[in-house]
Amino acid sequence: FCKKMKRLLLFIILLLIPMIILANKNETEPVKPVKKPPPIIKETKVKGKILKYEYLTNSVILVQTEERIYLSVNKGDTWNLLNDKICRGEVKCVDHYKLSPVDRKQIYFRGTLDGGEGWIVPDITEDKQEFEQMEMPKDRLQASLLHFEFHHTDKARGLLIVKDKRDEHTALYQTFNSGKSWKFVADHIKIAYWATNKAPHYNPDRIMAIQKIHHPNAAIHDGRFVTIDVGGGYVNIVDRGIHHAQTLFTENKFFFVATKDRQANMIQLHVTADNGRRIRLALTPYNIPQSHYSILDTREGEVFLNIRQQRQNEKAWGHVYHSDPSGARYSSSLNYNRISGNSVDFHRVRSLDGVFIANIVLNSDDEKCKSCKGYVECHENCRFGTRVSFDKGTTWNPLRTVPGSSKCNEEGLLENGSCEVHLHGFASHKRTPIMSQKDAVGIIIASGNEGGSLRTDDSSSTTYLSRDGGQTWDPIDVGNHIYAMTDHGGIIIIGESGATTSFKYSYDQGKTWADFELTKKGDTRKFIIHHFLHSDNQLAKKFILAVEDESNNEHYLIQIDFANLHERDCKPPSSSKVGSPESDYEYWMPVTYTGEKCLLGRRIRYVRRKSHVQCFNTIPFEKPHDVHHCPCSYADYQCDYGYSDSVGAGGRLLCSRADEFVSRPPADCSGYYNESRGYVRIAGDSCIANAISAQLDPIEKKCLPMVSITSILVIFSFFTLIVALCLSICYNNSPTFRSCLRSFRRRSSKNYATIPSNLHDSDSEGSDLGIMMSDDEAASEQEDQTIDETQYANQEASSSNITIVKKDEIPLTAPSSSAPSGDDAIYEDDDFEDSEFVKAS
């Protein structure tokens, strides 16, 4: 029995040994990645190059080519030609289209045939595609469509501007039934928009417009800014006091009115952030005539402007200014921001608040760069560099690679061992600009190069990816590419900018890549990839490639479906502890350029998918997991309007008042106002008040009591009545007073003054008048830029401080030390500047 048991035990041991060895081997060897099945593709031939596309829903896609309009209701599986339904099959019959903000499936199409046709599609679904031709206004049957605007909250309402083909007369109409009939609103309207529901004081019946001025003393192109209220069956047009208006533009809560003084050849920008209730002149730190504005961004409640100054001959740059929440007071943000034509290199990182990337001109003092003309010449003579800001444009720093990730020459080497990176933006022709998406937190893709400046040759171009909101950049492929991403950055695809037969895709944020052939075996075609079409819905797994056959210039829409890329969906963050090994998600926190965790006064921690896990993200959008507000520091402030910035001890921000700036209470002061100390919190900053904020925040002061003209007249009349009554009582009851009064009359009657005849006749025949404003009036002109209906109606009555002095005549009293001069004086002719009065002033 013992021998049998020994044999059995030996047999069991011999059986367990290989099993233990095999188990250990499986534990020590890394698991090989599963080979992913290739994406599924479907190809559709279309007529003409893609001009524009829109995802109306996750499934409905509208594409406009050079010749046709196409619609897909199944995510690009099949495409229907809409020309037969819109304009009887004619080629190139649609000029452009516009989507309703109430319902993106409601579309307005404008025809190309003399602009005389328009269509409104009330709804597009998989089963329903109705196209209704708009009726022209009955009194404007011979007119062309200039402008159409959907209402912001009522899908049946709209605005239409038409131009009569016979006399160039323009008129504004509104519809309450999606274009079936029209009601006249006003004549001579150049451009019009509905008031926006994104701003306070929203009135759904208010229209903001520019109306052309037609009278003998005005040029035909001149205009005025008006608000038009159309509620209750009436039309009320109010002139808002902004004349010489050239154009009107709206974005988010702001309306911008550009005016131009053609004699001075100077433009100015007026802004309202409350639907026209208050309209202000945009105030920039330096009172320099301006020639061109580019509105860069308004999405975070403030305005970024690129301004070209009139005195500049430079074509390669402008200067960036950042506004307060009103959009009217601006502080300097970034100088020498790169421009090419109407394109400006300025990008807002869509997934993070306050993060911007921009290109600047590095050799702005170079004469060849200053005088360059055209894209090629400016690229040859100017040097460009890329900067990033994590505090809404207050400070800017160079971009950098991950330390040790690349080899860098001395020109671009930074102190921490990383290399400086420069990226192509909108101003780089034939380059894909910087790309970020709202729900791919911290992920940015761009192309560029390392070194001292941005280069334009393709041989030096590299495609980079940042996973930390622009802090550091990893090279992911050599060459210039176009790119797109979905699944919160979980699927990234890139394609070469030239002719190719394949593209690359990554499911781990660019750490590994797989190639995919666009053509089957035996197909010798090469495609030029023009666009990656993709939905803003980050759960989508399909892309549409717009490509062109290099050999015959034919165009195709190729659908790419990544539905089989992963075998499972990611486990929800609530199912396991975020950041643990078994969780598919991790915490990520953005930091400043210097590594500080407080951005705009708060620390934000996001939950996002781990880059290496192989699953589809199921979170519709990545939102902050928790927010912690920080005590205020100097990093939470920027210099206020009228103050210039410098760096003090310890890198602190110092704001000093400009010599020409004088701080005054607002002209419409009521109750209390804030007097600036030179510092202002960065718009959107939420830091907690402390000792530093108590030193930097503005001081609250009480407004001086405002006394109206009527009140002054009443007080003066009352005082005069009291004096007269007292004199009457004294005269009647005091013989001494009566005797003194008679004696005074006898003495005064013997001392009349005479006026010399030569002085009396010196300017008797139409002498010119110089009009000068007092200090208070000049300050009011500069400081108070707000005009409402009441102020404008009383504007002519507010000139009581104007002093009229005859030309070439010295005043009898010495001029006050506070008398205005230079730009504060208004002259009726050029000779007045040489008069002794002006020199004395």
Coordinates of N, CA and C in Angstrom, one line a residue, residues 343-514:
S343 N -6.9 86.0 -42.2 CA -6.7 84.9 -41.2 C -5.7 85.3 -40.1
V344 N -6.1 84.9 -38.9 CA -5.3 85.3 -37.7 C -4.9 84.0 -37.0
D345 N -3.7 83.9 -36.6 CA -3.2 82.7 -35.9 C -3.5 82.9 -34.4
F346 N -4.7 82.5 -34.0 CA -5.2 82.6 -32.6 C -6.2 81.4 -32.4
H347 N -5.9 80.5 -31.5 CA -6.8 79.4 -31.3 C -7.1 79.3 -29.8
R348 N -8.4 79.1 -29.5 CA -8.9 78.8 -28.2 C -9.0 77.3 -28.0
V349 N -8.3 76.7 -27.0 CA -8.4 75.3 -26.7 C -9.9 75.1 -26.1
R350 N -10.6 74.3 -26.9 CA -12.1 74.2 -26.7 C -12.4 73.5 -25.4
S351 N -11.5 72.6 -24.9 CA -11.9 71.8 -23.8 C -11.5 72.4 -22.4
L352 N -10.8 73.5 -22.4 CA -10.3 74.1 -21.2 C -10.6 75.6 -21.2
D353 N -11.0 76.1 -20.1 CA -11.2 77.6 -20.0 C -9.9 78.3 -19.9
G354 N -9.8 79.4 -20.6 CA -8.7 80.3 -20.5 C -7.4 79.9 -21.1
V355 N -7.4 78.9 -21.9 CA -6.2 78.4 -22.6 C -6.2 78.8 -24.1
F356 N -5.2 79.5 -24.5 CA -5.2 80.0 -25.9 C -3.8 79.8 -26.5
I357 N -3.7 79.5 -27.8 CA -2.4 79.3 -28.5 C -2.4 80.3 -29.7
A358 N -1.3 81.0 -29.8 CA -1.2 82.0 -30.9 C 0.2 82.1 -31.4
N359 N 0.3 82.6 -32.6 CA 1.6 82.9 -33.2 C 1.9 84.4 -33.3
I360 N 3.2 84.7 -33.1 CA 3.6 86.1 -33.1 C 4.8 86.3 -34.1
V361 N 5.0 87.5 -34.5 CA 6.1 87.8 -35.3 C 7.3 88.1 -34.4
L362 N 8.4 87.4 -34.6 CA 9.6 87.5 -33.8 C 10.5 88.6 -34.1
N363 N 10.5 89.0 -35.4 CA 11.4 90.1 -35.9 C 10.6 91.3 -36.4
S364 N 9.7 91.8 -35.5 CA 8.9 92.9 -35.9 C 9.6 94.2 -36.2
D365 N 10.9 94.3 -35.8 CA 11.6 95.5 -36.1 C 12.4 95.4 -37.4
D366 N 12.3 94.3 -38.1 CA 13.0 94.1 -39.4 C 12.2 94.9 -40.5
E367 N 12.9 95.7 -41.2 CA 12.3 96.6 -42.2 C 11.7 95.7 -43.3
K368 N 12.3 94.7 -43.7 CA 11.8 93.8 -44.8 C 10.5 93.1 -44.4
C369 N 10.5 92.7 -43.1 CA 9.3 92.1 -42.6 C 8.1 93.1 -42.5
K370 N 8.5 94.4 -42.0 CA 7.4 95.4 -41.9 C 6.8 95.7 -43.2
S371 N 7.6 95.8 -44.3 CA 7.0 96.2 -45.6 C 6.6 95.1 -46.5
C372 N 6.6 93.8 -46.0 CA 6.3 92.7 -46.9 C 4.9 92.7 -47.4
K373 N 4.7 92.2 -48.6 CA 3.4 92.2 -49.2 C 3.1 90.8 -49.7
G374 N 2.0 90.2 -49.3 CA 1.6 88.9 -49.7 C 2.2 87.8 -48.9
Y375 N 1.6 86.6 -49.0 CA 1.9 85.5 -48.2 C 3.4 85.0 -48.3
V376 N 3.8 84.9 -49.6 CA 5.1 84.4 -49.8 C 6.2 85.3 -49.3
E377 N 6.1 86.6 -49.7 CA 7.1 87.6 -49.3 C 7.2 87.7 -47.7
C378 N 6.0 87.7 -47.1 CA 6.1 87.8 -45.6 C 6.7 86.6 -45.0
H379 N 6.5 85.4 -45.6 CA 7.1 84.2 -45.0 C 8.6 84.2 -45.2
E380 N 9.0 84.8 -46.3 CA 10.5 84.8 -46.6 C 11.2 85.8 -45.6
N381 N 10.5 86.9 -45.2 CA 11.2 87.9 -44.5 C 10.9 88.0 -43.0
C382 N 9.8 87.3 -42.6 CA 9.4 87.4 -41.2 C 9.6 86.0 -40.5
R383 N 9.9 86.1 -39.2 CA 10.1 84.9 -38.4 C 8.9 84.8 -37.4
F384 N 8.3 83.6 -37.3 CA 7.1 83.4 -36.5 C 7.4 82.4 -35.4
G385 N 6.8 82.7 -34.2 CA 6.9 81.8 -33.1 C 5.6 81.6 -32.4
T386 N 5.4 80.4 -31.7 CA 4.2 80.1 -31.1 C 4.2 80.3 -29.6
R387 N 3.1 80.8 -29.0 CA 3.0 81.1 -27.6 C 1.7 80.5 -27.1
V388 N 1.7 80.1 -25.8 CA 0.5 79.6 -25.1 C 0.2 80.4 -23.9
S389 N -1.1 80.6 -23.6 CA -1.5 81.3 -22.4 C -2.5 80.4 -21.6
F390 N -2.3 80.3 -20.3 CA -3.2 79.5 -19.4 C -4.1 80.4 -18.5
D391 N -4.0 81.8 -18.8 CA -4.7 82.7 -17.9 C -5.4 83.8 -18.8
K392 N -6.1 83.3 -19.8 CA -6.9 84.2 -20.7 C -6.1 85.3 -21.3
G393 N -4.9 85.0 -21.7 CA -4.1 86.0 -22.4 C -3.3 87.0 -21.6
T394 N -3.3 86.8 -20.3 CA -2.5 87.7 -19.4 C -1.0 87.5 -19.6
T395 N -0.6 86.3 -19.6 CA 0.8 85.9 -19.8 C 0.9 84.9 -20.9
W396 N 2.0 85.0 -21.7 CA 2.3 84.1 -22.8 C 3.7 83.5 -22.7
N397 N 3.8 82.2 -23.0 CA 5.1 81.5 -22.9 C 5.3 80.6 -24.1
P398 N 6.5 80.2 -24.4 CA 6.8 79.3 -25.5 C 6.2 77.9 -25.3
L399 N 5.9 77.2 -26.3 CA 5.5 75.8 -26.3 C 6.8 74.9 -26.1
R400 N 6.6 73.7 -25.6 CA 7.8 72.9 -25.4 C 7.4 71.4 -25.5
T401 N 8.4 70.6 -25.9 CA 8.3 69.2 -26.0 C 8.4 68.6 -24.7
V402 N 8.0 67.3 -24.6 CA 8.3 66.5 -23.4 C 9.8 66.4 -23.2
P403 N 10.4 66.7 -22.1 CA 11.9 66.7 -21.9 C 12.4 65.3 -22.3
G404 N 13.4 65.3 -23.2 CA 14.1 64.1 -23.7 C 13.4 63.4 -24.8
S405 N 12.2 64.0 -25.3 CA 11.5 63.3 -26.3 C 12.0 63.6 -27.7
S406 N 12.9 64.6 -27.8 CA 13.4 64.9 -29.2 C 14.8 65.5 -29.0
K407 N 15.5 65.6 -30.2 CA 16.8 66.2 -30.2 C 16.6 67.7 -30.7
C408 N 17.2 68.6 -30.1 CA 17.0 70.0 -30.4 C 18.3 70.7 -30.5
N409 N 18.3 71.7 -31.5 CA 19.5 72.5 -31.6 C 19.5 73.6 -30.5
E410 N 20.6 74.3 -30.4 CA 20.7 75.3 -29.4 C 19.8 76.4 -29.5
E411 N 19.3 76.7 -30.7 CA 18.4 77.9 -30.9 C 17.1 77.7 -30.2
G412 N 16.6 76.4 -30.2 CA 15.3 76.2 -29.6 C 15.3 75.5 -28.3
L413 N 16.5 75.3 -27.7 CA 16.6 74.6 -26.4 C 16.2 75.4 -25.2
L414 N 15.3 74.9 -24.4 CA 14.8 75.6 -23.2 C 15.6 75.1 -22.0
E415 N 15.4 75.8 -20.9 CA 16.2 75.6 -19.7 C 15.9 74.2 -19.1
N416 N 14.7 73.7 -19.2 CA 14.4 72.4 -18.6 C 14.8 71.2 -19.5
G417 N 15.6 71.5 -20.5 CA 16.0 70.4 -21.4 C 15.0 70.0 -22.5
S418 N 13.9 70.6 -22.5 CA 12.9 70.4 -23.6 C 13.2 71.4 -24.8
C419 N 12.5 71.2 -25.9 CA 12.8 72.0 -27.1 C 11.5 72.8 -27.4
E420 N 11.8 74.0 -27.9 CA 10.7 74.9 -28.2 C 10.0 74.4 -29.5
V421 N 8.6 74.4 -29.4 CA 7.8 73.9 -30.5 C 7.0 75.1 -31.1
H422 N 6.9 75.1 -32.4 CA 6.1 76.1 -33.2 C 5.1 75.4 -34.1
L423 N 3.9 75.9 -34.1 CA 2.8 75.3 -34.7 C 2.1 76.1 -35.8
H424 N 1.6 75.5 -36.8 CA 0.9 76.2 -37.9 C -0.5 76.5 -37.4
G425 N -1.0 77.7 -37.8 CA -2.3 78.1 -37.5 C -3.1 78.4 -38.7
F426 N -4.1 79.3 -38.5 CA -5.0 79.6 -39.6 C -4.3 80.4 -40.7
A427 N -3.2 81.2 -40.3 CA -2.5 82.0 -41.3 C -1.5 81.2 -42.1
S428 N -1.3 79.9 -41.9 CA -0.5 79.1 -42.7 C -1.3 78.5 -43.8
H429 N -1.0 78.9 -45.0 CA -1.7 78.3 -46.1 C -1.4 76.8 -46.4
K430 N -2.4 76.1 -46.8 CA -2.2 74.7 -47.1 C -1.7 73.9 -45.9
R431 N -2.1 74.3 -44.7 CA -1.7 73.6 -43.5 C -3.0 73.4 -42.7
T432 N -3.1 72.2 -42.0 CA -4.2 72.0 -41.1 C -4.0 72.8 -39.8
P433 N -4.9 73.6 -39.4 CA -4.6 74.4 -38.2 C -4.7 73.6 -36.9
I434 N -4.5 74.2 -35.8 CA -4.5 73.5 -34.5 C -5.9 73.0 -34.3
M435 N -6.1 71.8 -33.7 CA -7.4 71.2 -33.5 C -7.5 70.8 -32.0
S436 N -8.7 71.2 -31.4 CA -9.0 70.7 -30.1 C -10.6 70.5 -30.1
Q437 N -11.1 69.7 -29.3 CA -12.5 69.5 -29.2 C -13.0 69.6 -27.8
K438 N -14.3 70.0 -27.7 CA -14.9 70.4 -26.4 C -14.8 69.2 -25.4
D439 N -15.1 68.0 -25.9 CA -15.2 66.8 -25.0 C -14.0 65.9 -25.0
A440 N -12.9 66.3 -25.6 CA -11.6 65.6 -25.5 C -10.7 66.4 -24.6
V441 N -10.9 66.3 -23.3 CA -10.2 67.2 -22.3 C -8.7 67.1 -22.4
G442 N -8.1 68.2 -22.7 CA -6.6 68.3 -22.6 C -5.9 67.8 -23.9
I443 N -6.6 67.3 -24.9 CA -6.0 66.7 -26.1 C -6.0 67.8 -27.2
I444 N -4.8 68.0 -27.8 CA -4.7 69.0 -28.9 C -3.8 68.3 -29.9
I445 N -4.1 68.5 -31.2 CA -3.3 68.0 -32.3 C -2.9 69.2 -33.2
A446 N -1.7 69.2 -33.6 CA -1.2 70.3 -34.5 C 0.0 69.9 -35.3
S447 N 0.4 70.6 -36.3 CA 1.6 70.3 -37.0 C 2.5 71.5 -37.0
G448 N 3.8 71.3 -37.0 CA 4.8 72.3 -36.9 C 6.2 71.8 -36.9
N449 N 7.1 72.4 -36.1 CA 8.5 72.0 -36.0 C 9.1 72.5 -34.7
E450 N 10.2 71.9 -34.4 CA 11.0 72.3 -33.2 C 12.1 73.3 -33.7
G451 N 12.6 74.1 -32.7 CA 13.7 75.0 -33.1 C 13.3 76.4 -32.7
G452 N 14.0 77.4 -33.3 CA 13.9 78.8 -32.9 C 12.7 79.5 -33.5
S453 N 12.1 79.0 -34.6 CA 11.0 79.7 -35.3 C 10.2 78.7 -36.2
L454 N 9.1 79.1 -36.6 CA 8.2 78.2 -37.5 C 8.8 78.2 -38.9
R455 N 8.9 77.0 -39.4 CA 9.4 76.8 -40.8 C 8.2 76.4 -41.7
T456 N 8.4 76.7 -43.0 CA 7.3 76.4 -43.9 C 7.5 75.2 -44.8
D457 N 8.8 74.7 -44.9 CA 9.0 73.6 -45.8 C 8.5 72.3 -45.2
D458 N 7.9 71.5 -46.1 CA 7.3 70.2 -45.6 C 8.3 69.3 -45.0
S459 N 9.6 69.4 -45.4 CA 10.6 68.4 -45.0 C 10.8 68.6 -43.5
S460 N 10.6 69.7 -42.9 CA 10.9 70.0 -41.5 C 9.6 69.9 -40.6
S461 N 8.5 69.5 -41.2 CA 7.2 69.5 -40.5 C 7.0 68.2 -39.8
T462 N 6.4 68.3 -38.6 CA 6.1 67.1 -37.7 C 4.7 67.4 -37.2
T463 N 4.0 66.3 -36.9 CA 2.7 66.3 -36.3 C 2.8 66.0 -34.8
Y464 N 2.2 66.9 -34.0 CA 2.4 66.8 -32.5 C 1.0 66.6 -31.9
L465 N 1.1 66.0 -30.7 CA -0.1 65.8 -29.9 C 0.2 66.2 -28.4
S466 N -0.7 66.9 -27.8 CA -0.5 67.3 -26.4 C -1.7 66.6 -25.6
R467 N -1.3 65.9 -24.5 CA -2.3 65.3 -23.7 C -2.6 66.1 -22.4
D468 N -1.9 67.2 -22.2 CA -2.0 68.0 -21.0 C -2.4 69.4 -21.2
G469 N -3.2 69.6 -22.2 CA -3.8 71.0 -22.4 C -2.8 72.0 -23.0
G470 N -1.7 71.5 -23.7 CA -0.8 72.4 -24.3 C 0.5 72.6 -23.5
Q471 N 0.6 71.9 -22.3 CA 1.8 72.1 -21.5 C 3.0 71.5 -22.3
T472 N 2.9 70.3 -22.7 CA 4.0 69.6 -23.4 C 3.5 68.9 -24.7
W473 N 4.4 68.7 -25.6 CA 4.0 68.2 -27.0 C 4.8 67.0 -27.4
D474 N 4.2 65.9 -27.8 CA 4.9 64.7 -28.3 C 4.8 64.7 -29.8
P475 N 5.9 64.4 -30.5 CA 5.8 64.2 -31.9 C 5.2 62.8 -32.2
I476 N 4.2 62.7 -33.0 CA 3.5 61.5 -33.3 C 3.7 61.0 -34.7
D477 N 4.1 61.8 -35.6 CA 4.5 61.4 -37.0 C 5.2 62.5 -37.7
V478 N 6.1 62.0 -38.6 CA 6.8 63.0 -39.4 C 6.0 63.5 -40.6
G479 N 6.1 64.8 -40.9 CA 5.4 65.3 -42.0 C 4.1 66.1 -41.7
N480 N 3.6 66.8 -42.6 CA 2.4 67.6 -42.5 C 1.1 66.7 -42.7
H481 N 0.2 66.7 -41.8 CA -1.0 65.9 -42.0 C -2.3 66.7 -41.8
I482 N -3.4 66.1 -42.2 CA -4.7 66.5 -41.7 C -5.2 65.5 -40.7
Y483 N -6.0 65.9 -39.7 CA -6.3 65.0 -38.6 C -7.7 65.2 -38.1
A484 N -8.2 64.3 -37.3 CA -9.5 64.3 -36.7 C -9.5 63.4 -35.5
M485 N -10.5 63.5 -34.6 CA -10.6 62.6 -33.5 C -12.1 62.5 -33.0
T486 N -12.4 61.4 -32.4 CA -13.7 61.2 -31.8 C -13.5 60.3 -30.6
D487 N -14.6 59.9 -30.0 CA -14.5 59.1 -28.7 C -13.7 59.7 -27.7
H488 N -13.9 61.1 -27.5 CA -13.1 61.8 -26.5 C -11.6 61.7 -26.7
G489 N -11.2 61.7 -27.9 CA -9.8 61.5 -28.2 C -9.3 60.0 -28.2
G490 N -10.3 59.1 -28.0 CA -9.9 57.7 -28.0 C -9.6 57.1 -29.4
I491 N -10.2 57.8 -30.4 CA -9.9 57.4 -31.8 C -9.3 58.6 -32.5
I492 N -8.1 58.5 -33.0 CA -7.5 59.6 -33.7 C -7.0 59.1 -35.1
I493 N -7.4 59.9 -36.1 CA -6.9 59.5 -37.5 C -6.1 60.6 -38.1
I494 N -5.1 60.3 -38.8 CA -4.3 61.3 -39.5 C -4.0 60.8 -40.9
G495 N -4.0 61.7 -41.9 CA -3.7 61.4 -43.2 C -2.7 62.4 -43.8
E496 N -1.9 61.9 -44.7 CA -0.8 62.7 -45.3 C -1.5 63.8 -46.2
S497 N -0.8 65.0 -46.2 CA -1.4 66.1 -46.9 C -1.3 66.0 -48.5
G498 N -0.5 65.1 -49.0 CA -0.4 64.9 -50.4 C -1.2 63.7 -50.8
A499 N -0.9 63.2 -52.1 CA -1.6 62.0 -52.6 C -1.1 60.8 -51.8
T500 N -2.1 59.9 -51.4 CA -1.8 58.8 -50.6 C -2.8 57.6 -50.9
T501 N -2.5 56.5 -50.4 CA -3.4 55.3 -50.6 C -3.9 54.8 -49.2
S502 N -3.5 55.5 -48.1 CA -3.8 55.0 -46.8 C -3.9 56.2 -45.8
F503 N -4.4 55.8 -44.6 CA -4.3 56.8 -43.5 C -4.0 56.0 -42.2
K504 N -3.7 56.7 -41.2 CA -3.3 56.0 -39.9 C -4.3 56.3 -38.8
Y505 N -4.5 55.4 -37.9 CA -5.4 55.6 -36.8 C -4.8 55.1 -35.5
S506 N -5.2 55.7 -34.4 CA -4.7 55.3 -33.1 C -5.8 55.2 -32.1
Y507 N -5.8 54.2 -31.2 CA -6.9 54.1 -30.2 C -6.3 54.4 -28.8
D508 N -5.0 54.8 -28.7 CA -4.4 55.0 -27.4 C -3.7 56.4 -27.4
Q509 N -4.4 57.4 -28.0 CA -3.9 58.8 -28.0 C -2.5 58.9 -28.6
G510 N -2.3 58.3 -29.7 CA -1.1 58.5 -30.4 C 0.1 57.7 -30.0
K511 N 0.0 56.8 -29.0 CA 1.1 56.0 -28.6 C 1.5 54.9 -29.6
T512 N 0.5 54.3 -30.2 CA 0.7 53.3 -31.3 C -0.2 53.7 -32.4
W513 N 0.2 53.3 -33.6 CA -0.6 53.6 -34.8 C -0.7 52.4 -35.7
A514 N -1.8 52.3 -36.4 CA -2.1 51.3 -37.4 C -2.4 51.9 -38.8

